[in-house]
Amino acid sequence: MRATFGVRGRLTAIAVLAVLLPVLVATLGLVLALHRTMSASLTTRAENQARDVAAVLAQDGLGSVERGASDFVDEGGRVQVLDGSGSVVFASTRSAQRPLTDLRPGLDSTQTSGGDAIPWPGRAIAPLIAARGVEAGGQRYTVVVAINQGPERDAVTTFGKAMLVGGPLVLAGTAVAAWLLVGRTLRPVEQIRRDAEVITTGHLDARVSVPGGDDEITRLALTMNDMLGRLEAGQQAQRRFVADASHELRSPLASLSMAVELADSPGGDVTWDEVAPVVGRETERLRQLVDDLLTLSKVDDAGRLPLARRVEVDLDEVVGAEVRRLTLTTDLDVRQDIAAARVLGDEHQLVRVVRNLTDNAARHAKSALALSVDAPVDGLIRVRVEDDGPGIAAEDRERVFERFLRLDSERSRHDGGSGLGLAIVAEVVRAHHGSVAVDNSPLGGARFTVSLPVTG
């Protein structure tokens, strides 16, 4: 019941109310216009009749008026002739022996009364009076003609009643038409609701029906299907993320479990001192993986990686520190070309970007790395990390920043990465309103270029 009389009922009520006011205004306007038209016509007739009686009186005297008064006025009308003192000297009916009006127009002029009253139901209807001044036989007279307004007022009243009866019929017709039209219009919406009602998280591949045409309802259905597509893609990505994370976590956990079992086995040849480096290495790997997963979960929750307080960061010092670390911890030939450059950003996350890029390059390099920082140009600072490894195929350069990506290339055979480092690089750079791209390096491998605005 609630669904049936919800939007459909409200729109029907609005349509009825929208018609009600014009109908009332039109009814009142038509009644008043008809009244004024008929009143003006009746007034004109009364004036003409008073003029005719006055003409007969002026030309032929009072006797002619007495003989032919009934010929000059409408049936049911009355005629009086008043002398200069206002006394009745002639009346067409016995009921008109007293003056019908106090009007005393000047010579050859006409005055009227009683023609402007609006015919409200139950209101007494006074006759329409027309009085004309005339001179006959050297004396002044006033000719008075009284016309019954009943038939005209009855016609106006009957018309008003007809309009009042017809108004509800119009409103009823409007309500029925609006109800049917709105129901027909909302039928696709109800179908969309029924389709959406059966869609669950286990069946996000389902879609709602799309009606024909190019109206708001069609666009609503298309938008809902787009939303369902995004939800389905997000759900699939979440499932892949959980599966990949489980896979990545299983490896260090398995190594830790095996090391502990070997060291703890009675009579075994492996001691805790031999196991400790493995435990430490796998624990650090596990810690880094969990940290990466938490970072990416923040991106999923907020839509963008939240940054700490922004400060001025000397990128040349950050990259220089990485050069020194790689020189001390690897056997690679580490080259550098670093210019002074400072940006506004989250120092911890920017250090993470450089660290992830250099760790990735060091895993795939054969013998050499190159790190460079360009001086600001057009408000952008560019940081490049290059290696002489196998490189990245052109068709994989966009996908390389996806989470847990495993490329079918030589780079994928190197161990040590979780598949999250470059995904984190992309999110951190995006949070700083920058960009990251990969292409071929003159060294023969891959070159990653990070572009950051100076202002962050």
Short mmCIF file of C-alpha atoms in Angstrom, two decimals:
data_model
loop_
_atom_site.label_atom_id
_atom_site.label_comp_id
_atom_site.label_asym_id
_atom_site.label_seq_id
_atom_site.Cartn_x
_atom_site.Cartn_y
_atom_site.Cartn_z
CA MET A 1 0.00 0.00 0.00
CA ARG A 2 2.83 2.34 0.84
CA ALA A 3 4.50 1.75 -2.54
CA THR A 4 1.17 2.12 -4.40
CA PHE A 5 0.30 5.47 -2.84
CA GLY A 6 3.81 6.83 -2.51
CA VAL A 7 5.23 8.87 -5.35
CA ARG A 8 2.30 7.98 -7.59
CA GLY A 9 -0.25 9.27 -5.08
CA ARG A 10 1.72 12.43 -4.36
CA LEU A 11 2.15 13.27 -8.02
CA THR A 12 -1.56 12.66 -8.62
CA ALA A 13 -2.44 14.97 -5.72
CA ILE A 14 -0.08 17.63 -7.09
CA ALA A 15 -1.73 17.37 -10.52
CA VAL A 16 -5.21 17.74 -8.98
CA LEU A 17 -4.12 20.74 -6.91
CA ALA A 18 -2.48 22.27 -9.97
CA VAL A 19 -5.81 22.05 -11.84
CA LEU A 20 -8.01 23.01 -8.85
CA LEU A 21 -6.84 26.60 -8.56
CA PRO A 22 -7.21 27.43 -12.28
CA VAL A 23 -10.66 25.81 -12.29
CA LEU A 24 -11.80 27.91 -9.33
CA VAL A 25 -10.36 31.09 -10.81
CA ALA A 26 -11.87 30.31 -14.22
CA THR A 27 -15.28 29.56 -12.68
CA LEU A 28 -15.33 32.80 -10.71
CA GLY A 29 -14.08 34.79 -13.69
CA LEU A 30 -16.66 33.32 -16.07
CA VAL A 31 -19.51 33.91 -13.61
CA LEU A 32 -18.48 37.53 -13.08
CA ALA A 33 -17.99 38.08 -16.81
CA LEU A 34 -21.42 36.61 -17.61
CA HIS A 35 -23.03 38.71 -14.88
CA ARG A 36 -21.44 41.90 -16.13
CA THR A 37 -22.37 41.16 -19.73
CA MET A 38 -26.00 40.40 -18.92
CA SER A 39 -26.23 43.32 -16.50
CA ALA A 40 -24.86 45.70 -19.13
CA SER A 41 -27.34 44.35 -21.70
CA LEU A 42 -30.23 44.70 -19.26
CA THR A 43 -29.17 48.24 -18.37
CA THR A 44 -29.07 49.19 -22.03
CA ARG A 45 -32.57 47.80 -22.54
CA ALA A 46 -33.92 49.68 -19.52
CA GLU A 47 -32.35 52.94 -20.71
CA ASN A 48 -33.77 52.45 -24.20
CA GLN A 49 -37.24 51.73 -22.83
CA ALA A 50 -37.12 54.79 -20.57
CA ARG A 51 -36.04 56.88 -23.56
CA ASP A 52 -38.94 55.52 -25.65
CA VAL A 53 -41.52 56.28 -22.94
CA ALA A 54 -40.02 59.74 -22.46
CA ALA A 55 -40.24 60.42 -26.19
CA VAL A 56 -43.93 59.44 -26.26
CA LEU A 57 -44.57 61.62 -23.20
CA ALA A 58 -42.84 64.63 -24.70
CA GLN A 59 -44.57 64.30 -28.05
CA ASP A 60 -48.08 63.09 -27.28
CA GLY A 61 -48.59 63.82 -23.62
CA LEU A 62 -49.36 61.75 -20.58
CA GLY A 63 -52.49 60.20 -22.14
CA SER A 64 -50.48 58.44 -24.80
CA VAL A 65 -48.22 56.95 -22.14
CA GLU A 66 -51.23 55.71 -20.22
CA ARG A 67 -52.65 54.04 -23.31
CA GLY A 68 -49.47 52.40 -24.60
CA ALA A 69 -47.07 51.99 -21.66
CA SER A 70 -47.16 48.21 -21.84
CA ASP A 71 -45.96 48.36 -25.41
CA PHE A 72 -42.68 50.02 -24.42
CA VAL A 73 -41.39 47.75 -21.63
CA ASP A 74 -40.60 44.03 -21.22
CA GLU A 75 -43.20 41.68 -19.88
CA GLY A 76 -43.31 42.06 -16.12
CA GLY A 77 -41.72 45.48 -16.30
CA ARG A 78 -43.23 48.57 -14.67
CA VAL A 79 -43.46 52.20 -15.75
CA GLN A 80 -43.95 55.29 -13.61
CA VAL A 81 -44.19 58.95 -14.46
CA LEU A 82 -43.30 61.35 -11.67
CA ASP A 83 -44.07 65.07 -11.68
CA GLY A 84 -41.67 67.76 -10.62
CA SER A 85 -42.47 67.22 -6.94
CA GLY A 86 -41.74 63.50 -7.16
CA SER A 87 -45.36 62.39 -6.94
CA VAL A 88 -46.55 59.48 -9.07
CA VAL A 89 -48.83 60.79 -11.83
CA PHE A 90 -48.90 57.49 -13.72
CA ALA A 91 -48.14 53.88 -12.77
CA SER A 92 -48.51 50.91 -15.07
CA THR A 93 -49.47 48.64 -12.17
CA ARG A 94 -51.31 49.18 -8.96
CA SER A 95 -48.28 47.97 -6.99
CA ALA A 96 -46.26 50.90 -8.32
CA GLN A 97 -48.23 53.72 -6.74
CA ARG A 98 -45.28 54.88 -4.70
CA PRO A 99 -42.08 56.13 -6.38
CA LEU A 100 -39.81 53.20 -7.31
CA THR A 101 -36.62 55.24 -6.97
CA ASP A 102 -35.16 58.45 -5.65
CA LEU A 103 -33.30 59.06 -8.93
CA ARG A 104 -34.02 62.51 -10.41
CA PRO A 105 -31.94 62.90 -13.56
CA GLY A 106 -31.67 66.17 -15.41
CA LEU A 107 -33.56 67.00 -18.56
CA ASP A 108 -32.89 64.52 -21.37
CA SER A 109 -30.43 62.53 -19.21
CA THR A 110 -30.75 58.99 -17.84
CA GLN A 111 -29.69 57.41 -14.55
CA THR A 112 -29.80 53.73 -13.51
CA SER A 113 -29.61 51.74 -10.29
CA GLY A 114 -29.66 48.11 -9.16
CA GLY A 115 -27.60 46.65 -11.96
CA ASP A 116 -24.27 45.99 -10.22
CA ALA A 117 -25.22 43.61 -7.41
CA ILE A 118 -23.54 40.21 -7.63
CA PRO A 119 -26.17 37.44 -7.56
CA TRP A 120 -25.19 35.55 -4.41
CA PRO A 121 -27.48 32.62 -3.55
CA GLY A 122 -30.28 33.70 -1.19
CA ARG A 123 -29.76 37.37 -1.89
CA ALA A 124 -32.90 39.40 -2.79
CA ILE A 125 -32.94 40.55 -6.39
CA ALA A 126 -33.90 44.20 -6.74
CA PRO A 127 -35.29 45.41 -10.08
CA LEU A 128 -33.10 47.31 -12.48
CA ILE A 129 -34.23 50.95 -12.52
CA ALA A 130 -33.73 53.44 -15.35
CA ALA A 131 -34.92 57.05 -14.81
CA ARG A 132 -34.97 59.78 -17.50
CA GLY A 133 -35.82 63.46 -17.19
CA VAL A 134 -38.22 64.87 -19.79
CA GLU A 135 -40.32 68.02 -20.36
CA ALA A 136 -43.89 67.73 -21.68
CA GLY A 137 -46.49 70.53 -21.98
CA GLY A 138 -44.24 72.93 -20.14
CA GLN A 139 -43.82 70.65 -17.10
CA ARG A 140 -40.91 68.56 -15.88
CA TYR A 141 -41.39 64.83 -15.46
CA THR A 142 -39.28 61.83 -14.57
CA VAL A 143 -39.95 58.60 -16.46
CA VAL A 144 -39.07 55.51 -14.43
CA VAL A 145 -38.76 52.02 -15.94
CA ALA A 146 -38.24 49.01 -13.67
CA ILE A 147 -37.18 45.69 -15.23
CA ASN A 148 -37.17 42.38 -13.41
CA GLN A 149 -33.62 40.97 -13.22
CA GLY A 150 -34.73 37.55 -12.07
CA PRO A 151 -34.36 35.64 -15.36
CA GLU A 152 -30.90 37.08 -16.02
CA ARG A 153 -29.75 36.44 -12.47
CA ASP A 154 -31.18 32.92 -12.63
CA ALA A 155 -29.18 32.31 -15.79
CA VAL A 156 -25.97 33.48 -14.08
CA THR A 157 -26.71 31.34 -11.01
CA THR A 158 -27.48 28.29 -13.15
CA PHE A 159 -24.22 28.76 -15.05
CA GLY A 160 -22.28 29.06 -11.79
CA LYS A 161 -23.87 25.90 -10.44
CA ALA A 162 -23.06 24.07 -13.66
CA MET A 163 -19.46 25.16 -13.36
CA LEU A 164 -19.33 24.03 -9.73
CA VAL A 165 -20.71 20.65 -10.74
CA GLY A 166 -18.43 20.39 -13.75
CA GLY A 167 -15.34 21.42 -11.74
CA PRO A 168 -15.24 18.25 -9.62
CA LEU A 169 -15.78 16.20 -12.78
CA VAL A 170 -12.78 17.91 -14.34
CA LEU A 171 -10.75 17.28 -11.18
CA ALA A 172 -11.84 13.65 -11.10
CA GLY A 173 -10.85 13.24 -14.73
CA THR A 174 -7.53 14.92 -13.99
CA ALA A 175 -6.92 12.60 -11.04
CA VAL A 176 -7.69 9.48 -13.08
CA ALA A 177 -5.54 10.64 -16.00
CA ALA A 178 -2.67 11.62 -13.70
CA TRP A 179 -2.90 8.33 -11.80
CA LEU A 180 -2.76 6.30 -14.99
CA LEU A 181 -0.07 8.44 -16.61
CA VAL A 182 2.15 8.49 -13.52
CA GLY A 183 1.63 4.74 -13.11
CA ARG A 184 2.67 4.16 -16.68
CA THR A 185 5.66 6.46 -16.26
CA LEU A 186 6.78 4.80 -13.02
CA ARG A 187 6.31 1.26 -14.30
CA PRO A 188 9.94 1.02 -15.47
CA VAL A 189 11.06 2.37 -12.08
CA GLU A 190 9.12 -0.39 -10.33
CA GLN A 191 10.74 -2.92 -12.67
CA ILE A 192 14.16 -1.49 -11.81
CA ARG A 193 13.29 -1.80 -8.11
CA ARG A 194 12.26 -5.43 -8.51
CA ASP A 195 15.45 -6.17 -10.43
CA ALA A 196 17.59 -4.45 -7.81
CA GLU A 197 15.79 -6.26 -5.00
CA VAL A 198 17.06 -9.67 -6.09
CA ILE A 199 20.64 -8.56 -6.71
CA THR A 200 22.90 -9.71 -3.88
CA THR A 201 26.60 -9.53 -3.20
CA GLY A 202 26.89 -13.03 -4.59
CA HIS A 203 25.30 -12.05 -7.92
CA LEU A 204 26.69 -8.62 -8.73
CA ASP A 205 26.94 -9.70 -12.35
CA ALA A 206 23.14 -9.19 -12.68
CA ARG A 207 21.82 -5.95 -14.15
CA VAL A 208 18.54 -4.03 -14.00
CA SER A 209 16.26 -3.69 -17.02
CA VAL A 210 16.91 -0.65 -19.20
CA PRO A 211 13.73 0.83 -20.73
CA GLY A 212 13.82 2.25 -24.22
CA GLY A 213 14.16 5.94 -24.96
CA ASP A 214 16.50 8.57 -23.62
CA ASP A 215 14.72 9.94 -20.57
CA GLU A 216 15.61 10.25 -16.88
CA ILE A 217 14.45 6.72 -16.07
CA THR A 218 16.62 5.23 -18.81
CA ARG A 219 19.59 7.20 -17.54
CA LEU A 220 18.80 6.01 -13.99
CA ALA A 221 18.86 2.38 -15.14
CA LEU A 222 22.13 2.91 -17.02
CA THR A 223 23.65 4.62 -13.98
CA MET A 224 22.57 1.75 -11.73
CA ASN A 225 24.09 -0.77 -14.13
CA ASP A 226 27.30 1.25 -14.20
CA MET A 227 27.28 1.28 -10.40
CA LEU A 228 26.72 -2.49 -10.30
CA GLY A 229 29.59 -2.90 -12.74
CA ARG A 230 31.85 -0.86 -10.47
CA LEU A 231 30.73 -2.85 -7.44
CA GLU A 232 31.36 -6.11 -9.29
CA ALA A 233 34.80 -4.92 -10.35
CA GLY A 234 35.55 -3.76 -6.82
CA GLN A 235 34.40 -7.06 -5.37
CA GLN A 236 36.54 -9.00 -7.84
CA ALA A 237 39.51 -6.77 -7.06
CA GLN A 238 38.92 -7.28 -3.35
CA ARG A 239 38.80 -11.04 -3.78
CA ARG A 240 41.96 -10.99 -5.84
CA PHE A 241 43.59 -8.77 -3.23
CA VAL A 242 42.67 -11.14 -0.41
CA ALA A 243 43.80 -14.15 -2.41
CA ASP A 244 47.09 -12.51 -3.41
CA ALA A 245 47.70 -11.23 0.12
CA SER A 246 47.07 -14.70 1.50
CA HIS A 247 49.51 -16.14 -1.01
CA GLU A 248 52.17 -13.55 -0.17
CA LEU A 249 51.71 -14.04 3.57
CA ARG A 250 51.88 -17.83 3.25
CA SER A 251 55.49 -17.79 1.97
CA PRO A 252 57.20 -16.00 4.91
CA LEU A 253 54.95 -17.78 7.39
CA ALA A 254 55.92 -21.13 5.89
CA SER A 255 59.61 -20.19 6.08
CA LEU A 256 59.26 -19.14 9.72
CA SER A 257 57.36 -22.30 10.61
CA MET A 258 59.96 -24.52 8.93
CA ALA A 259 62.85 -22.72 10.58
CA VAL A 260 61.29 -23.03 14.01
CA GLU A 261 60.55 -26.72 13.48
CA LEU A 262 64.11 -27.43 12.35
CA ALA A 263 65.64 -25.57 15.27
CA ASP A 264 63.24 -27.12 17.75
CA SER A 265 63.47 -30.71 16.54
CA PRO A 266 65.21 -33.00 19.07
CA GLY A 267 68.62 -34.18 17.92
CA GLY A 268 68.54 -31.94 14.86
CA ASP A 269 71.65 -30.55 13.22
CA VAL A 270 70.25 -27.00 12.94
CA THR A 271 70.83 -24.61 15.82
CA TRP A 272 69.00 -21.42 16.78
CA ASP A 273 72.04 -19.41 15.80
CA GLU A 274 71.73 -20.75 12.25
CA VAL A 275 67.98 -20.17 12.15
CA ALA A 276 68.04 -16.65 13.61
CA PRO A 277 69.06 -14.87 10.34
CA VAL A 278 66.30 -16.65 8.44
CA VAL A 279 63.75 -15.78 11.10
CA GLY A 280 64.87 -12.16 11.13
CA ARG A 281 64.79 -11.88 7.33
CA GLU A 282 61.36 -13.49 6.99
CA THR A 283 59.98 -11.46 9.91
CA GLU A 284 61.12 -8.26 8.26
CA ARG A 285 59.60 -9.41 4.99
CA LEU A 286 56.36 -10.18 6.79
CA ARG A 287 56.38 -6.80 8.55
CA GLN A 288 56.96 -4.96 5.29
CA LEU A 289 54.17 -6.86 3.58
CA VAL A 290 51.69 -6.11 6.38
CA ASP A 291 52.71 -2.44 6.30
CA ASP A 292 52.13 -2.34 2.55
CA LEU A 293 48.73 -3.99 2.90
CA LEU A 294 47.67 -1.47 5.57
CA THR A 295 48.81 1.40 3.35
CA LEU A 296 46.76 0.18 0.40
CA SER A 297 43.74 -0.47 2.64
CA LYS A 298 43.82 3.22 3.60
CA VAL A 299 43.71 4.06 -0.10
CA ASP A 300 40.68 1.80 -0.57
CA ASP A 301 38.88 3.38 2.40
CA ALA A 302 39.54 7.03 1.56
CA GLY A 303 39.86 6.82 -2.23
CA ARG A 304 43.30 8.48 -1.95
CA LEU A 305 46.23 7.87 0.36
CA PRO A 306 45.90 10.21 3.37
CA LEU A 307 49.04 12.27 3.92
CA ALA A 308 50.50 13.55 7.17
CA ARG A 309 51.41 17.18 7.69
CA ARG A 310 53.03 18.59 4.56
CA VAL A 311 56.51 20.05 4.96
CA GLU A 312 59.29 21.16 2.66
CA VAL A 313 61.22 18.07 1.58
CA ASP A 314 64.68 18.20 -0.02
CA LEU A 315 64.37 15.50 -2.69
CA ASP A 316 68.06 15.76 -3.51
CA GLU A 317 68.89 14.72 0.08
CA VAL A 318 66.36 11.87 -0.03
CA VAL A 319 67.79 10.51 -3.29
CA GLY A 320 71.37 11.08 -2.08
CA ALA A 321 70.66 9.00 1.01
CA GLU A 322 69.40 6.15 -1.20
CA VAL A 323 72.55 6.35 -3.32
CA ARG A 324 74.69 5.95 -0.20
CA ARG A 325 72.55 3.06 1.07
CA LEU A 326 72.75 1.17 -2.23
CA THR A 327 76.49 1.76 -2.47
CA LEU A 328 77.02 0.23 0.97
CA THR A 329 74.54 -2.67 0.70
CA THR A 330 74.93 -3.81 -2.92
CA ASP A 331 77.69 -4.58 -5.41
CA LEU A 332 75.99 -2.51 -8.11
CA ASP A 333 77.53 0.44 -9.91
CA VAL A 334 75.35 3.26 -8.57
CA ARG A 335 75.44 6.45 -10.63
CA GLN A 336 73.93 9.77 -9.68
CA ASP A 337 73.04 13.11 -11.23
CA ILE A 338 71.31 15.09 -8.49
CA ALA A 339 70.31 18.76 -8.61
CA ALA A 340 68.96 20.72 -5.68
CA ALA A 341 65.17 20.32 -5.56
CA ARG A 342 62.59 20.91 -2.86
CA VAL A 343 58.89 20.02 -2.80
CA LEU A 344 56.03 20.42 -0.35
CA GLY A 345 54.75 17.02 0.80
CA ASP A 346 54.74 14.14 3.24
CA GLU A 347 58.41 13.39 3.86
CA HIS A 348 57.86 9.81 5.09
CA GLN A 349 55.82 8.86 2.02
CA LEU A 350 58.22 10.54 -0.42
CA VAL A 351 61.11 8.63 1.12
CA ARG A 352 59.03 5.50 0.65
CA VAL A 353 58.55 6.28 -3.06
CA VAL A 354 62.31 6.58 -3.63
CA ARG A 355 63.01 3.48 -1.52
CA ASN A 356 60.48 1.32 -3.35
CA LEU A 357 61.76 2.42 -6.77
CA THR A 358 65.38 1.83 -5.88
CA ASP A 359 64.65 -1.57 -4.27
CA ASN A 360 62.72 -2.57 -7.40
CA ALA A 361 65.56 -1.42 -9.64
CA ALA A 362 68.20 -3.14 -7.49
CA ARG A 363 66.32 -6.47 -7.68
CA HIS A 364 66.30 -6.40 -11.48
CA ALA A 365 69.59 -4.67 -12.28
CA LYS A 366 72.48 -6.68 -13.69
CA SER A 367 75.31 -4.40 -12.66
CA ALA A 368 74.31 -0.74 -12.69
CA LEU A 369 71.76 1.74 -11.36
CA ALA A 370 71.29 5.43 -12.10
CA LEU A 371 69.43 7.93 -9.89
CA SER A 372 68.81 11.51 -10.91
CA VAL A 373 66.93 14.59 -9.73
CA ASP A 374 66.22 17.45 -12.15
CA ALA A 375 66.02 21.06 -11.14
CA PRO A 376 62.44 22.44 -11.19
CA VAL A 377 61.07 23.12 -14.69
CA ASP A 378 57.61 24.63 -15.19
CA GLY A 379 56.77 23.96 -11.55
CA LEU A 380 57.65 20.25 -11.75
CA ILE A 381 60.52 18.26 -10.29
CA ARG A 382 61.43 14.94 -11.92
CA VAL A 383 63.10 12.04 -10.15
CA ARG A 384 64.40 9.14 -12.27
CA VAL A 385 65.47 5.66 -11.22
CA GLU A 386 67.04 3.45 -13.95
CA ASP A 387 68.54 -0.02 -14.17
CA ASP A 388 70.27 -2.19 -16.75
CA GLY A 389 67.98 -5.15 -16.22
CA PRO A 390 65.56 -6.82 -18.65
CA GLY A 391 63.27 -3.81 -18.89
CA ILE A 392 59.47 -3.78 -19.17
CA ALA A 393 57.55 -4.47 -22.39
CA ALA A 394 55.56 -1.54 -23.76
CA GLU A 395 52.23 -3.35 -23.33
CA ASP A 396 52.97 -3.93 -19.62
CA ARG A 397 54.04 -0.42 -18.66
CA GLU A 398 50.57 0.66 -17.50
CA ARG A 399 49.89 -2.63 -15.70
CA VAL A 400 53.17 -2.61 -13.79
CA PHE A 401 51.61 -0.38 -11.09
CA GLU A 402 48.79 -2.83 -10.36
CA ARG A 403 48.78 -4.69 -7.06
CA PHE A 404 50.42 -8.14 -6.90
CA LEU A 405 51.19 -8.00 -10.60
CA ARG A 406 53.33 -10.80 -11.99
CA LEU A 407 54.62 -10.06 -15.48
CA ASP A 408 55.42 -12.87 -17.89
CA SER A 409 58.93 -11.57 -18.39
CA GLU A 410 62.39 -11.95 -17.00
CA ARG A 411 61.68 -9.34 -14.33
CA SER A 412 59.05 -11.59 -12.75
CA ARG A 413 61.60 -14.32 -12.05
CA HIS A 414 63.48 -12.26 -9.52
CA ASP A 415 62.55 -12.98 -5.93
CA GLY A 416 62.17 -10.61 -3.01
CA GLY A 417 59.26 -8.38 -3.96
CA SER A 418 55.67 -8.58 -2.77
CA GLY A 419 54.18 -7.01 -5.87
CA LEU A 420 52.94 -4.02 -3.86
CA GLY A 421 55.89 -1.62 -3.97
CA LEU A 422 55.08 -0.01 -7.32
CA ALA A 423 51.36 0.12 -6.49
CA ILE A 424 52.25 2.12 -3.36
CA VAL A 425 54.52 4.39 -5.42
CA ALA A 426 51.60 5.18 -7.75
CA GLU A 427 49.24 5.95 -4.83
CA VAL A 428 51.74 8.17 -3.00
CA VAL A 429 52.55 10.13 -6.16
CA ARG A 430 48.84 10.52 -6.95
CA ALA A 431 48.22 11.82 -3.41
CA HIS A 432 50.88 14.49 -4.11
CA HIS A 433 49.10 15.42 -7.39
CA GLY A 434 52.00 14.07 -9.41
CA SER A 435 52.50 11.28 -11.95
CA VAL A 436 54.76 8.29 -12.48
CA ALA A 437 55.65 6.63 -15.77
CA VAL A 438 57.99 3.93 -17.02
CA ASP A 439 59.90 3.63 -20.29
CA ASN A 440 63.22 2.32 -21.60
CA SER A 441 66.48 3.40 -20.00
CA PRO A 442 69.68 4.20 -21.90
CA LEU A 443 71.24 1.61 -19.57
CA GLY A 444 69.15 -1.05 -21.29
CA GLY A 445 66.57 -1.73 -18.58
CA ALA A 446 63.60 0.22 -17.20
CA ARG A 447 63.46 3.89 -16.31
CA PHE A 448 60.87 5.11 -13.79
CA THR A 449 60.16 8.85 -13.83
CA VAL A 450 58.27 10.55 -11.00
CA SER A 451 56.99 14.08 -11.68
CA LEU A 452 55.97 16.12 -8.62
CA PRO A 453 54.66 19.68 -8.41
CA VAL A 454 56.89 21.94 -6.33
CA THR A 455 53.93 23.10 -4.25
CA GLY A 456 52.66 19.58 -3.57
#
